[in-house]
Coordinates of C-alpha atoms (C1' of nucleotides) in Angstrom, one line a residue:
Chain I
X73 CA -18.9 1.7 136.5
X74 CA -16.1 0.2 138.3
X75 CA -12.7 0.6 137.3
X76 CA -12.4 -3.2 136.7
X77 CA -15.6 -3.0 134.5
X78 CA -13.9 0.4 132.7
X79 CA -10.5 -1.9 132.2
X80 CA -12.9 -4.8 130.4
X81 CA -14.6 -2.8 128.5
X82 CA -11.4 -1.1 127.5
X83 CA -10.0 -3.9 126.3
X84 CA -13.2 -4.7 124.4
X85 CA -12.7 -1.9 122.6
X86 CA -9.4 -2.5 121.6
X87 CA -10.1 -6.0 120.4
X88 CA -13.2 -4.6 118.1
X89 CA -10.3 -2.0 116.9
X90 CA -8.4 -4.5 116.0
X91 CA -11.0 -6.4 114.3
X92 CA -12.5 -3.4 112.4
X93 CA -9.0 -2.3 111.1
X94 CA -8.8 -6.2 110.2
X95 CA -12.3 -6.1 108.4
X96 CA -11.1 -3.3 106.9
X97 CA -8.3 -4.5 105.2
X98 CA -9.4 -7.3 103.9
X99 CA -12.4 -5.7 102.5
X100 CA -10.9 -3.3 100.3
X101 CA -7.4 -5.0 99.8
X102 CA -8.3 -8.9 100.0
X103 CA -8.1 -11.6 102.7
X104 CA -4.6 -12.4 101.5
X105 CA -3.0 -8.8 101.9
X106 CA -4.3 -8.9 105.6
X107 CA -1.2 -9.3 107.4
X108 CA -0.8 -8.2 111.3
X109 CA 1.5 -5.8 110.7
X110 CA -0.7 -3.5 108.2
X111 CA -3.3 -4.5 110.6
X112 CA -1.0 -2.4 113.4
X113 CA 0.1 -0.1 111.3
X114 CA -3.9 1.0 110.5
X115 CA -4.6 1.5 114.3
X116 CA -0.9 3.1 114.8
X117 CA 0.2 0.3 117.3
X118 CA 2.8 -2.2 117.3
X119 CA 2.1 -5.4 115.8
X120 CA 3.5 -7.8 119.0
X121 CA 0.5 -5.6 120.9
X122 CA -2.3 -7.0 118.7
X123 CA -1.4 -10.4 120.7
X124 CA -2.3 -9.2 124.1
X125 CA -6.1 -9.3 122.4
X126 CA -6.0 -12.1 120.3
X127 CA -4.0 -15.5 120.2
X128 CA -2.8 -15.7 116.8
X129 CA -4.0 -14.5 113.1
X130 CA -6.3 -17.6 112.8
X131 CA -8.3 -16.4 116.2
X132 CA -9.0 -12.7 114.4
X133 CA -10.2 -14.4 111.1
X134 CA -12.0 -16.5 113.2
X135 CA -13.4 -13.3 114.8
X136 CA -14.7 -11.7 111.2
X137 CA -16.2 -15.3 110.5
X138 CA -18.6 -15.2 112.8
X139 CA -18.9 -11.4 112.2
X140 CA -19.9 -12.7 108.8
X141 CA -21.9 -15.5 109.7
X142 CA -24.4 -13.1 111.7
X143 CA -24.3 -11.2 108.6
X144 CA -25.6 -13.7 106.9
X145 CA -27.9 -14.6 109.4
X146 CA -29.2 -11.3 109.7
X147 CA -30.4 -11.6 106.2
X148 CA -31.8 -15.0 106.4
X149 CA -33.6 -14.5 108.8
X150 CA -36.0 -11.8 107.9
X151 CA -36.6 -13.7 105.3
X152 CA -38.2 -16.7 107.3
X153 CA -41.4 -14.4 107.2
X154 CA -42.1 -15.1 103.9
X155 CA -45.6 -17.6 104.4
X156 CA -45.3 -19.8 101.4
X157 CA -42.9 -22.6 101.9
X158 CA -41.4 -22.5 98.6
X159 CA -41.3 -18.9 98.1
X160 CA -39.0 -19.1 101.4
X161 CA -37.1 -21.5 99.6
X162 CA -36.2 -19.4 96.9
X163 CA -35.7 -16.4 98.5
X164 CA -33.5 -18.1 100.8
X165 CA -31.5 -19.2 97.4
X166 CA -31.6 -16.0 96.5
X167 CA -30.3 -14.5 99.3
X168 CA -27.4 -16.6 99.0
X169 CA -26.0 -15.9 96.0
X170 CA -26.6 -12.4 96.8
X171 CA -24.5 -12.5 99.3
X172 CA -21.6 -14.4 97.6
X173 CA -21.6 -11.9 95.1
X174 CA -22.0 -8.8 97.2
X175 CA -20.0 -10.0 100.1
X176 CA -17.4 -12.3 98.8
X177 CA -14.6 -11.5 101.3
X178 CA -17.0 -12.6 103.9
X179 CA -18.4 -15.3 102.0
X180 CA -14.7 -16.6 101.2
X181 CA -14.0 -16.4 105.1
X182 CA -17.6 -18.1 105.4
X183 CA -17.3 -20.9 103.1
X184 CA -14.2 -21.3 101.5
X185 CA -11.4 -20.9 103.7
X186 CA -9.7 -23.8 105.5
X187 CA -8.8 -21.7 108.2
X188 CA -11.7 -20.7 110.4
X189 CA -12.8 -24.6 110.6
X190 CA -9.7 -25.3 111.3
X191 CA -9.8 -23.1 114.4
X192 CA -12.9 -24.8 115.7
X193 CA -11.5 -28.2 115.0
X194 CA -8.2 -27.2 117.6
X195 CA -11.1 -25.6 120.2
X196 CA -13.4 -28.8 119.7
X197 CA -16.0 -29.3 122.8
X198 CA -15.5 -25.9 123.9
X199 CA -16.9 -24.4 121.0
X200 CA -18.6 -25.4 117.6
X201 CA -19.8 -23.9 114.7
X202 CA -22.8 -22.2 116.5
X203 CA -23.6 -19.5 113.7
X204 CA -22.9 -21.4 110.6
X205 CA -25.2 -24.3 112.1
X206 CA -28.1 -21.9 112.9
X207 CA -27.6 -20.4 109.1
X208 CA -28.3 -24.6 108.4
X209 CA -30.8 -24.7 110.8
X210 CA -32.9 -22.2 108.6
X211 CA -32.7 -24.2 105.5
X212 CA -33.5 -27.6 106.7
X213 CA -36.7 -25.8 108.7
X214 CA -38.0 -24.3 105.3
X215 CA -37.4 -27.5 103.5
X216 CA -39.1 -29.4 106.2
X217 CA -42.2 -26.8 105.4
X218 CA -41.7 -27.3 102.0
X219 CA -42.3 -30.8 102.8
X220 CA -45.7 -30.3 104.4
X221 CA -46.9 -28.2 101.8
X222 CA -46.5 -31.3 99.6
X223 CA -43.1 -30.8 98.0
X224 CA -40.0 -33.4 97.7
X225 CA -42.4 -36.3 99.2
X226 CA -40.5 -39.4 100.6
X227 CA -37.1 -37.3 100.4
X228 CA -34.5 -37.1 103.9
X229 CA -35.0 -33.7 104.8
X230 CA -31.2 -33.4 106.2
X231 CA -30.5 -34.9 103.1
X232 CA -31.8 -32.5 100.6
X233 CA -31.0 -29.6 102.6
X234 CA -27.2 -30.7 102.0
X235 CA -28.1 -31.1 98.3
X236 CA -29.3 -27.6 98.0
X237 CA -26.9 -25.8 99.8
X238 CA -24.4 -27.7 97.8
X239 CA -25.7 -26.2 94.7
X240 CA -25.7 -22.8 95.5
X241 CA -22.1 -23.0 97.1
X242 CA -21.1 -24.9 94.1
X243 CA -22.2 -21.9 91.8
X244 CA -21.3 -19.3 94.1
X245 CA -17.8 -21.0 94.8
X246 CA -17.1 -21.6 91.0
X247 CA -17.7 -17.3 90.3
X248 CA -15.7 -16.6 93.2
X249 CA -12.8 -18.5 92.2
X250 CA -12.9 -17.1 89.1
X251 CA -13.9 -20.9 87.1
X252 CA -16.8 -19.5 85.9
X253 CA -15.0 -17.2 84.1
X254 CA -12.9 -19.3 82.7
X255 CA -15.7 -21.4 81.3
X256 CA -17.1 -18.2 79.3
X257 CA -14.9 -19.4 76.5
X258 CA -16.5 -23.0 75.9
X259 CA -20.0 -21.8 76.5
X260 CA -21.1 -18.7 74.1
X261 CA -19.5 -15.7 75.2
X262 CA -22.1 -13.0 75.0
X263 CA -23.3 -14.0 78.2
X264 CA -21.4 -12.8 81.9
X265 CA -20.9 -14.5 84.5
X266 CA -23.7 -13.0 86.4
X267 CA -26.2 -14.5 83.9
X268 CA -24.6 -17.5 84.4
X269 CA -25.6 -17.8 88.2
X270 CA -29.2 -16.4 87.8
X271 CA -29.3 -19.0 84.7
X272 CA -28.0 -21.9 86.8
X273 CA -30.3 -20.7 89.8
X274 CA -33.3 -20.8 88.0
X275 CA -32.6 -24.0 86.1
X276 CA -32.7 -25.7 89.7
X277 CA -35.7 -23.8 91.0
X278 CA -37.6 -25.6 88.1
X279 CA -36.0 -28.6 88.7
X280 CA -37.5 -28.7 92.3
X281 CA -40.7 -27.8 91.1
X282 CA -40.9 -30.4 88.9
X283 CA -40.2 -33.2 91.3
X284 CA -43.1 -31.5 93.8
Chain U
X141 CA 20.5 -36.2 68.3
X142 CA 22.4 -33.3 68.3
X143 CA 23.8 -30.7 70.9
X144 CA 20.9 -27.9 70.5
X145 CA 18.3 -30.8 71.3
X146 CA 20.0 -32.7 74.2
X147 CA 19.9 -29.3 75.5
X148 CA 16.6 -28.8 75.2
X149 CA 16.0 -32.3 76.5
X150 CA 18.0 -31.4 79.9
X151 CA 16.2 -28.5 80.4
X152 CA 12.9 -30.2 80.0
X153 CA 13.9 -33.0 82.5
X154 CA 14.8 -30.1 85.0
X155 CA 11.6 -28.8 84.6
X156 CA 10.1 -31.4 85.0
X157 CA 12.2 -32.8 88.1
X158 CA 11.1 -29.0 90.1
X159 CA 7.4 -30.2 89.3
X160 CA 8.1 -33.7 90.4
X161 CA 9.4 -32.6 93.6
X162 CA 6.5 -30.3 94.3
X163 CA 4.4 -32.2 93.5
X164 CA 5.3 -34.7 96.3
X165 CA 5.4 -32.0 98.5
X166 CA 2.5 -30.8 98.0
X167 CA 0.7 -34.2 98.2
X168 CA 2.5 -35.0 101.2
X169 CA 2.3 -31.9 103.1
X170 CA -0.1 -29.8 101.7
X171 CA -0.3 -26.8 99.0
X172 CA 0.5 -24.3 101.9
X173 CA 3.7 -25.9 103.3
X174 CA 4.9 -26.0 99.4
X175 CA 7.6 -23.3 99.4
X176 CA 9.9 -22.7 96.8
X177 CA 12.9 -23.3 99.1
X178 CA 11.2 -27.0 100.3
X179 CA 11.3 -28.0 96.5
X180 CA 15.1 -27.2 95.9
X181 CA 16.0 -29.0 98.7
X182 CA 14.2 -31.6 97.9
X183 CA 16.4 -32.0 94.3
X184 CA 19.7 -30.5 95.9
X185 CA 19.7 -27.0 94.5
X186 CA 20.1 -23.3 95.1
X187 CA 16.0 -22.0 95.2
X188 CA 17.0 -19.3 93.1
X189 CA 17.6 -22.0 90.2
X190 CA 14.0 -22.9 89.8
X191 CA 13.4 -19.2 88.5
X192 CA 15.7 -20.3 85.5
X193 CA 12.8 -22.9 84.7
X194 CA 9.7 -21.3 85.7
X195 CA 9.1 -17.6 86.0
X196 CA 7.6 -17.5 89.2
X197 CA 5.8 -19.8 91.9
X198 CA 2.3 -19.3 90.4
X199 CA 3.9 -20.9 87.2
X200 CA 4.7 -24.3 88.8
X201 CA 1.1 -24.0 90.5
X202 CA -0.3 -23.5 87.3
X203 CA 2.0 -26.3 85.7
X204 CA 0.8 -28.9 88.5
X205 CA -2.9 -27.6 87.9
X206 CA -2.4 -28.9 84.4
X207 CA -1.4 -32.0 85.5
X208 CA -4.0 -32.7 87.7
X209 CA -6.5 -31.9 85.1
X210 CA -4.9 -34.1 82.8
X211 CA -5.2 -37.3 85.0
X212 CA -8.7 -36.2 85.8
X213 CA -9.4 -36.3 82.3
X214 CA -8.0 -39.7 82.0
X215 CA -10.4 -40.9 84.7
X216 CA -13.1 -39.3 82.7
X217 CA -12.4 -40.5 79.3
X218 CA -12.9 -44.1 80.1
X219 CA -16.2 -43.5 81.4
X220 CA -17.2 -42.1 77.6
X221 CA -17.6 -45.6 76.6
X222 CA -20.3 -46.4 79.1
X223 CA -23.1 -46.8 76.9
X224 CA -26.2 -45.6 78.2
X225 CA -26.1 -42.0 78.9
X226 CA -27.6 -41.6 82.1
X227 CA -25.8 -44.3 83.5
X228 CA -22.3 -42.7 82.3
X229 CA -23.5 -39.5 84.0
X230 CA -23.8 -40.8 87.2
X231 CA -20.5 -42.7 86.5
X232 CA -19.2 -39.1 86.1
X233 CA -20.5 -37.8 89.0
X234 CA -19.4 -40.8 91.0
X235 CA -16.1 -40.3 89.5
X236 CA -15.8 -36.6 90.2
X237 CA -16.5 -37.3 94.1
X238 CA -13.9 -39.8 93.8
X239 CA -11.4 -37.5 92.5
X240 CA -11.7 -35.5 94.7
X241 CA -11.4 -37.9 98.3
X242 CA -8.7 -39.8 96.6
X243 CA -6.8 -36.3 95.1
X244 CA -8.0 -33.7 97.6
X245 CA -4.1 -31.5 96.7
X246 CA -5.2 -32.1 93.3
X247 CA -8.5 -30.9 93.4
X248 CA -7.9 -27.6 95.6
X249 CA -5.4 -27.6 92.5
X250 CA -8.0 -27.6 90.3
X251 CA -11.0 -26.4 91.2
X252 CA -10.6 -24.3 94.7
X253 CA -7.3 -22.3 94.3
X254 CA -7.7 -18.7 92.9
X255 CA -4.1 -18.6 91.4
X256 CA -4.1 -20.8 88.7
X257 CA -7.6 -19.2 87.1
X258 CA -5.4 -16.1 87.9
X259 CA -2.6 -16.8 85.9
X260 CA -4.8 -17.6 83.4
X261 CA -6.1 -14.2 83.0
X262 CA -2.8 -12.8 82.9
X263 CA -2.0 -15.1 79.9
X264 CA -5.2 -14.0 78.4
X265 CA -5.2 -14.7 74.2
X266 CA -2.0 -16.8 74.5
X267 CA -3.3 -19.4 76.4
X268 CA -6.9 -20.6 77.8
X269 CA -8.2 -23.0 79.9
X270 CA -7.8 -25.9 77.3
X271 CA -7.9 -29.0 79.7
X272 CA -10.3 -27.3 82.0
X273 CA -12.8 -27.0 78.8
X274 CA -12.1 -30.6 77.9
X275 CA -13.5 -32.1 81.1
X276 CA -16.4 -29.8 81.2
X277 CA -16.7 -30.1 77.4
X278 CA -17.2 -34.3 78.2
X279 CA -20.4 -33.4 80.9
X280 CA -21.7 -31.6 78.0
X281 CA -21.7 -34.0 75.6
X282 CA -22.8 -36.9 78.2
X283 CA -26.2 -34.2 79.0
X284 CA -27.2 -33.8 75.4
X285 CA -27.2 -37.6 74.9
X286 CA -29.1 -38.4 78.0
X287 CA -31.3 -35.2 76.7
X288 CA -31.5 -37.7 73.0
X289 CA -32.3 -40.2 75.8
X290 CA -35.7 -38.4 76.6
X291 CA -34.0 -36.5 80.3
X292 CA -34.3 -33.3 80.7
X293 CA -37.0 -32.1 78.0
X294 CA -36.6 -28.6 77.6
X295 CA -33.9 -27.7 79.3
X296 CA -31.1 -25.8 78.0
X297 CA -27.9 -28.4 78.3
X298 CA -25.6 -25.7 79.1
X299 CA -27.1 -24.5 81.8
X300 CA -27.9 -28.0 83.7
X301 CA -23.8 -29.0 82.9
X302 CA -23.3 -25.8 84.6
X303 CA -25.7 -26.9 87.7
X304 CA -24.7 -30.4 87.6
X305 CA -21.1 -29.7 87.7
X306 CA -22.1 -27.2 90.7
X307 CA -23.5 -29.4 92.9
X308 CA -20.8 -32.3 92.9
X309 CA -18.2 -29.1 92.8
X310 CA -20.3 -27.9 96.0
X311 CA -20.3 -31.3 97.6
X312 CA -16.6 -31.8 97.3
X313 CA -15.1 -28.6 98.4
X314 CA -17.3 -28.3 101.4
X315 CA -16.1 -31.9 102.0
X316 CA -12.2 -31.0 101.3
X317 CA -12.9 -27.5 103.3
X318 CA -14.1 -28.5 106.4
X319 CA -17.6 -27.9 106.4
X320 CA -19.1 -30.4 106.2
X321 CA -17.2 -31.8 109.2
X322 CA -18.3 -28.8 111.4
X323 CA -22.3 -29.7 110.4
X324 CA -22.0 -33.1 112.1
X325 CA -23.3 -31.4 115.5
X326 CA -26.1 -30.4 114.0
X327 CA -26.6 -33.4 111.4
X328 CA -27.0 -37.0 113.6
X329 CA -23.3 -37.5 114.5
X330 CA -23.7 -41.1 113.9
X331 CA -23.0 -41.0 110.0
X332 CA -19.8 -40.0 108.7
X333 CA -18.5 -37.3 105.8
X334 CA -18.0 -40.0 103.3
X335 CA -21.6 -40.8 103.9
X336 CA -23.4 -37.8 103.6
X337 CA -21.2 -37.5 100.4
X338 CA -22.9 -40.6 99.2
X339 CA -26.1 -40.0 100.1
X340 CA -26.6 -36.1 98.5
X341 CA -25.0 -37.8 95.4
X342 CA -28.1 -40.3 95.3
X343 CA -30.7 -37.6 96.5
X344 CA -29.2 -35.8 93.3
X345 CA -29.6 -38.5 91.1
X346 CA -33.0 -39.7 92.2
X347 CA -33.9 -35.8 91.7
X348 CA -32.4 -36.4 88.1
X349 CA -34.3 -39.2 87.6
X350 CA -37.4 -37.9 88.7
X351 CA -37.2 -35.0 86.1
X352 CA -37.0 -37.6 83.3
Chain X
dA250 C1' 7.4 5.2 148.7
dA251 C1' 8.4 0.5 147.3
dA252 C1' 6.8 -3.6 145.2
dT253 C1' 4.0 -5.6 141.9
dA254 C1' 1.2 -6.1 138.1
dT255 C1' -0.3 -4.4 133.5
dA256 C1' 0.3 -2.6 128.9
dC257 C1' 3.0 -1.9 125.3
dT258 C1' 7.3 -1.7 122.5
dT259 C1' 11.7 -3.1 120.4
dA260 C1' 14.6 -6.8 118.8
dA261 C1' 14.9 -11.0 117.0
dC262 C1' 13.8 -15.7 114.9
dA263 C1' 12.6 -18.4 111.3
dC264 C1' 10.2 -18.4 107.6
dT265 C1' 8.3 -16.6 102.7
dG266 C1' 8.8 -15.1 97.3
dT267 C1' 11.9 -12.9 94.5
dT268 C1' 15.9 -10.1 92.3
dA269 C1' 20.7 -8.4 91.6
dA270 C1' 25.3 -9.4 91.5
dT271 C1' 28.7 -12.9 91.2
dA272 C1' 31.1 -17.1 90.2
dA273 C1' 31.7 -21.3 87.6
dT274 C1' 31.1 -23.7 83.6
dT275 C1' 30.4 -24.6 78.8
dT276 C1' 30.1 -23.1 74.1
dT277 C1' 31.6 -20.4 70.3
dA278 C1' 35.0 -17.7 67.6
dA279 C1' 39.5 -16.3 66.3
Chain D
dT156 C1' 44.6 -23.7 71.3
dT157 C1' 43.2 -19.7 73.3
dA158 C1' 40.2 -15.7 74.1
dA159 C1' 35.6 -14.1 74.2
dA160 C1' 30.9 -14.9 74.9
dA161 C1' 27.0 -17.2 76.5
dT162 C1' 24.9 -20.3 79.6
dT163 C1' 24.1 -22.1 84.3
dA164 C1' 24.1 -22.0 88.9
dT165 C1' 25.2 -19.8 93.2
dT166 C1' 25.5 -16.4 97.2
dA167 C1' 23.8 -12.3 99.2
dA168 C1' 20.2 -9.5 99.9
dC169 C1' 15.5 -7.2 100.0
dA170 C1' 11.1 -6.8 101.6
dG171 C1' 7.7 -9.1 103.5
dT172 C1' 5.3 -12.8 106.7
dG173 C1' 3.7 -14.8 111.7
dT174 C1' 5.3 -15.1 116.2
dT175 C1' 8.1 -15.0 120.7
dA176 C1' 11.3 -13.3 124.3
dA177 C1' 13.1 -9.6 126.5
dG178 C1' 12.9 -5.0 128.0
dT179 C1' 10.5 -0.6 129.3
dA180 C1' 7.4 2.4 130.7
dT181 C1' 2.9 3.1 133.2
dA182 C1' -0.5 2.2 136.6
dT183 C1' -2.1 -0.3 140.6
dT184 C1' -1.6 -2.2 145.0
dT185 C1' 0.7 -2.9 149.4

DNA sequence: AAATATACTTAACACTGTTAATAATTTTAA
DNA sequence: TTAAAATTATTAACAGTGTTAAGTATATTT
């Protein structure tokens, strides 16, 4: 290895540093209490260095978007296995929600935030929203199965692939902002939010059976 | 009207002269660039006077958030008298969408920010989400008479308010967020936001209808 | 060994929300 | 009417934010 190739990979390292004292952070103490300075202080350097490796703060939570986009992907994807169109429909929902709700730092930076979309509007034609698109990509391939297998007949795939992933973001969106909870008071309050989304889910799983 | 009341009067019309003015900065320049500081310039005072009105910043977000769900309200209300149900839900629907494109500060107000569902559980007991409830509490009512209509056999109203609501909530923050912009590479990039708005609403309701 | 480039730090700017101390004003009481 | 008290608004300050410019070591090249 070269000595230009050990100064690259060097400075590799400190940019996934930085980004894993960032992912850190915002982990355990929210995306909002991420600031560059307790981002420094984590690594123990100063907090003018972390701009040597990245432009501003919008380029590292860029950075942990796409970390959590081929999370998400990652998950999806194993899931494209499943045979049965439908099945892989559901288990795609599924794995949504579960995500949301198990990851919702990520899934805020995913699908919530201003910020990272903002990034790739400024750094249009060089780049675009690669990982969230091949995420997409998934859903409008199982649907288009779906379709052969005789379900949603005469309906735009594109279309209803926006429908459904509306629907789940809506629910997941609504917990993660805390509405749902909010809403526990008009509808019987035995119930937790939890319920709620598994509830909501399976109300439009039936729903899309019925218009097979 | 005596001393103690004019008093109370002024007061009220100083609150209400801080909301005014954030509220114009907000709608002019966004919810982030809304600072404290910006809205006592904007009426001429020290910023450290608007903490003799409201107790902190989250307060006057949470005071605006009313308002906002007030005027959506309004909008709402006048669609009660629409006759046939199904035909007022869509009008709801339609109406939601539109509140959101035509108030997007409003409805990150509303239905996207964290803080004011936050400051609601701090107030827990004293105070709930009253005008929140009210809006939803209209989507219920507007289900269970389509459901009197003959839509929806067998499905618990609840539950398909909560998936309804969802889906247009889905539709419009991924709209007001960003995403949706970002999904035109993939999507044909002949169509624009506002249209793939409009045409997931109608996939939605011809899904409704089809469920009949 | 001197010049140059790289890596990092300190100091500083212009902001943010918020509080404590202070000054000005108005209201109440003697 | 005047002195005390309460109200109202202000200035100064704290602790934090993202970010940039200037300075300082260290390492590399000539």
């Amino acid at each position: 290895m070269s000595v230009q190739e050990k100064k690259i990979k060097y400075k590799e390292d400190f940019r996934s540093k930085i980004l894993a004292a960032a992912k850190k952070l915002f982990v355990e103490e929210g995306i909002e209490a991420t600031s560059i300075r307790k981002i420094a202080k984590v690594i123990d350097i100063s907090p003018t260095t972390i701009y040597l490796y990245y432009k501003d703060k919008r380029d590292i939570v860029y950075a942990l978007h796409l970390e959590g986009c081929s999370l998400l992907r990652t998950r999806m994807e194993v899931l494209m296995h499943v045979d049965h169109a439908f099945e892989r429909l559901k288990a795609i929902g599924k794995a949504y929600l579960s995500f949301a709700v198990t990851e919702p730092g990520y899934y805020e930076l995913l699908f919530m935030m201003k910020e990272p979309m903002q990034f790739l509007d400024d750094h249009r034609g060089e780049d675009y929203w690669e990982e969230g698109d091949r995420v997409f990509e998934m859903l409008i391939e199982t649907i288009k199965d779906c379709q052969q297998e005789g379900f949603f007949k005469g309906m735009d795939t594109q279309t209803l692939s926006l429908q459904a992933w509306s629907t789940v973001h809506g629910m997941a969106s609504l917990f993660l902002s805390g509405h749902l909870k909010q809403l526990n008071n008009l509808l019987f309050s035995e119930a937790l939010e939890a319920e709620f989304l598994e509830r909501t889910f399976q109300l439009y799983v039936s729903m899309l059976e019925r218009i097979k």
